[in-house]
């Protein structure tokens, strides 16, 4: 899920005015902890049933470091490369172009939030995700996520974290962005975390109204 009208993120999470920094970190830690518990429970159930499917792995969210951003840009999954090219009209197969867009996203979202998802055991970055205010007049912001080919292994974790993030963000903004209809994994994830996704070929809109 690319960043639609504007790629915007932040190198560190912002907090609401007057809100202690530790409150936001505690909320994120709770989301990570919840995802870890769900992953552990799923692994236990798989073990009891003799399943060899170990797709569920624990992920943690951290502020996006330059190294994490470069790692994800270098290993960006094909669907995200194609979506980036469609939205921005660029040659996204060019690593320099991908890296420039992702760095611009991180730099541009200082008014929103941005995180890098890492494997909890190996610290390998698997995605960069965030939200960027796009219209102060309409109180709109664009949520987005770009990931590597390892991303499907963390599906349960990212759904749990995504639902918590969307619940928080929708209290402050009307969430609207674009997604490539061919990016079926992104479309499915968006629907699972609560978005309404439009139908049709090419770029489609996904949205969630603010509850304020």
GROMACS .gro file of C-alpha atoms in nm:
model
  212
    1UNK     CA    1   0.000   0.000   0.000
    2UNK     CA    2   0.183   0.305  -0.120
    3UNK     CA    3   0.126   0.651   0.005
    4UNK     CA    4  -0.122   0.773  -0.254
    5UNK     CA    5  -0.146   1.145  -0.304
    6UNK     CA    6   0.159   1.213  -0.090
    7UNK     CA    7   0.412   0.984   0.070
    8UNK     CA    8   0.440   1.110   0.425
    9UNK     CA    9   0.586   0.966   0.741
   10UNK     CA   10   0.791   1.069   1.037
   11UNK     CA   11   1.127   0.961   1.170
   12UNK     CA   12   0.981   0.948   1.520
   13UNK     CA   13   0.626   0.912   1.648
   14UNK     CA   14   0.443   1.232   1.727
   15UNK     CA   15   0.220   1.273   2.029
   16UNK     CA   16  -0.088   1.479   2.086
   17UNK     CA   17  -0.038   1.817   2.243
   18UNK     CA   18  -0.018   1.779   2.619
   19UNK     CA   19   0.011   1.401   2.601
   20UNK     CA   20   0.317   1.251   2.775
   21UNK     CA   21   0.550   1.076   2.531
   22UNK     CA   22   0.543   0.758   2.736
   23UNK     CA   23   0.167   0.722   2.680
   24UNK     CA   24   0.205   0.670   2.306
   25UNK     CA   25   0.496   0.433   2.357
   26UNK     CA   26   0.293   0.236   2.610
   27UNK     CA   27   0.007   0.208   2.362
   28UNK     CA   28   0.241   0.076   2.094
   29UNK     CA   29   0.403  -0.163   2.339
   30UNK     CA   30   0.059  -0.295   2.432
   31UNK     CA   31  -0.018  -0.353   2.065
   32UNK     CA   32   0.311  -0.538   2.019
   33UNK     CA   33   0.248  -0.742   2.332
   34UNK     CA   34  -0.102  -0.833   2.216
   35UNK     CA   35   0.033  -0.943   1.878
   36UNK     CA   36   0.303  -1.149   2.047
   37UNK     CA   37   0.048  -1.325   2.267
   38UNK     CA   38  -0.170  -1.401   1.965
   39UNK     CA   39   0.131  -1.535   1.775
   40UNK     CA   40   0.233  -1.754   2.067
   41UNK     CA   41  -0.121  -1.889   2.099
   42UNK     CA   42  -0.134  -1.962   1.728
   43UNK     CA   43   0.199  -2.145   1.745
   44UNK     CA   44   0.072  -2.349   2.038
   45UNK     CA   45  -0.242  -2.447   1.848
   46UNK     CA   46  -0.036  -2.542   1.544
   47UNK     CA   47   0.192  -2.756   1.761
   48UNK     CA   48  -0.103  -2.935   1.917
   49UNK     CA   49  -0.244  -3.018   1.572
   50UNK     CA   50   0.092  -3.122   1.430
   51UNK     CA   51   0.094  -2.846   1.171
   52UNK     CA   52   0.419  -2.757   0.997
   53UNK     CA   53   0.293  -2.416   0.890
   54UNK     CA   54   0.500  -2.159   1.082
   55UNK     CA   55   0.397  -1.842   0.898
   56UNK     CA   56   0.309  -1.657   1.219
   57UNK     CA   57   0.610  -1.474   1.361
   58UNK     CA   58   0.638  -1.196   1.613
   59UNK     CA   59   0.703  -0.841   1.490
   60UNK     CA   60   0.780  -0.525   1.685
   61UNK     CA   61   0.740  -0.159   1.590
   62UNK     CA   62   1.029   0.088   1.621
   63UNK     CA   63   1.095   0.439   1.489
   64UNK     CA   64   1.228   0.402   1.133
   65UNK     CA   65   1.605   0.427   1.119
   66UNK     CA   66   1.784   0.521   0.793
   67UNK     CA   67   1.917   0.164   0.777
   68UNK     CA   68   1.567   0.017   0.810
   69UNK     CA   69   1.432   0.247   0.539
   70UNK     CA   70   1.713   0.149   0.301
   71UNK     CA   71   1.664  -0.222   0.381
   72UNK     CA   72   1.294  -0.208   0.295
   73UNK     CA   73   1.346   0.002  -0.019
   74UNK     CA   74   1.611  -0.241  -0.143
   75UNK     CA   75   1.388  -0.546  -0.087
   76UNK     CA   76   1.049  -0.392  -0.166
   77UNK     CA   77   0.796  -0.654  -0.275
   78UNK     CA   78   0.694  -0.654  -0.641
   79UNK     CA   79   0.335  -0.542  -0.577
   80UNK     CA   80   0.457  -0.233  -0.389
   81UNK     CA   81   0.708  -0.151  -0.664
   82UNK     CA   82   0.432  -0.166  -0.925
   83UNK     CA   83   0.198   0.043  -0.709
   84UNK     CA   84   0.465   0.306  -0.650
   85UNK     CA   85   0.523   0.333  -1.024
   86UNK     CA   86   0.149   0.365  -1.092
   87UNK     CA   87   0.087   0.633  -0.829
   88UNK     CA   88   0.391   0.848  -0.893
   89UNK     CA   89   0.454   0.784  -1.262
   90UNK     CA   90   0.817   0.689  -1.202
   91UNK     CA   91   1.049   0.400  -1.279
   92UNK     CA   92   1.018   0.229  -0.942
   93UNK     CA   93   1.247  -0.052  -1.056
   94UNK     CA   94   1.526   0.200  -1.006
   95UNK     CA   95   1.647   0.155  -0.648
   96UNK     CA   96   1.751   0.521  -0.625
   97UNK     CA   97   1.394   0.626  -0.712
   98UNK     CA   98   1.240   0.388  -0.454
   99UNK     CA   99   1.480   0.495  -0.185
  100UNK     CA  100   1.424   0.863  -0.259
  101UNK     CA  101   1.045   0.824  -0.236
  102UNK     CA  102   1.060   0.627   0.086
  103UNK     CA  103   1.304   0.871   0.245
  104UNK     CA  104   1.078   1.158   0.138
  105UNK     CA  105   0.787   0.977   0.301
  106UNK     CA  106   0.968   0.943   0.629
  107UNK     CA  107   1.078   1.307   0.620
  108UNK     CA  108   0.734   1.436   0.523
  109UNK     CA  109   0.529   1.278   0.802
  110UNK     CA  110   0.655   1.474   1.096
  111UNK     CA  111   0.295   1.579   1.160
  112UNK     CA  112   0.177   1.217   1.163
  113UNK     CA  113   0.332   0.891   1.271
  114UNK     CA  114   0.575   0.644   1.121
  115UNK     CA  115   0.707   0.305   1.231
  116UNK     CA  116   0.933   0.031   1.103
  117UNK     CA  117   0.819  -0.326   1.169
  118UNK     CA  118   1.106  -0.558   1.263
  119UNK     CA  119   1.138  -0.926   1.333
  120UNK     CA  120   1.157  -0.946   1.711
  121UNK     CA  121   1.418  -1.223   1.708
  122UNK     CA  122   1.650  -1.113   1.427
  123UNK     CA  123   1.573  -0.736   1.414
  124UNK     CA  124   1.534  -0.762   1.036
  125UNK     CA  125   1.312  -0.481   0.902
  126UNK     CA  126   1.006  -0.611   0.716
  127UNK     CA  127   0.797  -0.296   0.655
  128UNK     CA  128   0.769   0.078   0.701
  129UNK     CA  129   0.421   0.212   0.775
  130UNK     CA  130   0.267   0.536   0.883
  131UNK     CA  131   0.008   0.809   0.842
  132UNK     CA  132   0.052   1.156   0.696
  133UNK     CA  133  -0.186   1.451   0.724
  134UNK     CA  134  -0.277   1.561   0.370
  135UNK     CA  135  -0.539   1.829   0.435
  136UNK     CA  136  -0.570   2.035   0.751
  137UNK     CA  137  -0.888   2.193   0.614
  138UNK     CA  138  -1.067   1.861   0.561
  139UNK     CA  139  -0.883   1.693   0.848
  140UNK     CA  140  -0.765   1.412   0.620
  141UNK     CA  141  -0.459   1.192   0.646
  142UNK     CA  142  -0.314   0.916   0.429
  143UNK     CA  143  -0.219   0.584   0.596
  144UNK     CA  144   0.028   0.362   0.410
  145UNK     CA  145   0.251   0.058   0.434
  146UNK     CA  146   0.542  -0.064   0.221
  147UNK     CA  147   0.704  -0.400   0.289
  148UNK     CA  148   0.950  -0.667   0.184
  149UNK     CA  149   0.875  -1.017   0.061
  150UNK     CA  150   0.903  -1.136   0.421
  151UNK     CA  151   0.588  -0.943   0.517
  152UNK     CA  152   0.336  -1.232   0.483
  153UNK     CA  153   0.506  -1.414   0.771
  154UNK     CA  154   0.389  -1.139   1.006
  155UNK     CA  155   0.029  -1.117   0.894
  156UNK     CA  156  -0.136  -1.173   1.231
  157UNK     CA  157   0.096  -0.929   1.404
  158UNK     CA  158   0.041  -0.653   1.149
  159UNK     CA  159  -0.336  -0.700   1.149
  160UNK     CA  160  -0.343  -0.660   1.529
  161UNK     CA  161  -0.110  -0.359   1.518
  162UNK     CA  162  -0.296  -0.212   1.222
  163UNK     CA  163  -0.631  -0.229   1.399
  164UNK     CA  164  -0.489  -0.051   1.704
  165UNK     CA  165  -0.326   0.215   1.486
  166UNK     CA  166  -0.641   0.273   1.280
  167UNK     CA  167  -0.852   0.299   1.595
  168UNK     CA  168  -0.616   0.569   1.724
  169UNK     CA  169  -0.568   0.757   1.396
  170UNK     CA  170  -0.938   0.766   1.314
  171UNK     CA  171  -0.997   0.963   1.634
  172UNK     CA  172  -0.791   1.245   1.482
  173UNK     CA  173  -0.827   1.224   1.105
  174UNK     CA  174  -1.044   1.106   0.819
  175UNK     CA  175  -0.825   0.834   0.674
  176UNK     CA  176  -0.816   0.829   0.293
  177UNK     CA  177  -0.563   0.700   0.041
  178UNK     CA  178  -0.515   0.502  -0.279
  179UNK     CA  179  -0.420   0.140  -0.339
  180UNK     CA  180  -0.349  -0.054  -0.657
  181UNK     CA  181  -0.640  -0.296  -0.707
  182UNK     CA  182  -0.389  -0.555  -0.830
  183UNK     CA  183  -0.218  -0.547  -0.491
  184UNK     CA  184  -0.454  -0.808  -0.347
  185UNK     CA  185  -0.248  -0.866  -0.032
  186UNK     CA  186  -0.265  -0.496   0.057
  187UNK     CA  187  -0.638  -0.479  -0.026
  188UNK     CA  188  -0.708  -0.778   0.197
  189UNK     CA  189  -0.503  -0.631   0.484
  190UNK     CA  190  -0.681  -0.295   0.451
  191UNK     CA  191  -1.019  -0.463   0.480
  192UNK     CA  192  -0.910  -0.669   0.780
  193UNK     CA  193  -0.801  -0.360   0.971
  194UNK     CA  194  -1.132  -0.183   0.901
  195UNK     CA  195  -1.110   0.014   0.576
  196UNK     CA  196  -1.369   0.029   0.300
  197UNK     CA  197  -1.189  -0.035  -0.030
  198UNK     CA  198  -1.332   0.073  -0.363
  199UNK     CA  199  -1.371  -0.156  -0.662
  200UNK     CA  200  -1.233  -0.132  -1.012
  201UNK     CA  201  -0.909  -0.165  -1.205
  202UNK     CA  202  -0.607   0.053  -1.142
  203UNK     CA  203  -0.595   0.281  -0.840
  204UNK     CA  204  -0.891   0.263  -0.603
  205UNK     CA  205  -0.972   0.464  -0.291
  206UNK     CA  206  -0.981   0.324   0.059
  207UNK     CA  207  -1.123   0.529   0.344
  208UNK     CA  208  -1.229   0.536   0.706
  209UNK     CA  209  -1.418   0.834   0.852
  210UNK     CA  210  -1.301   1.010   1.165
  211UNK     CA  211  -1.500   0.941   1.481
  212UNK     CA  212  -1.459   1.292   1.621
   0.00000   0.00000   0.00000
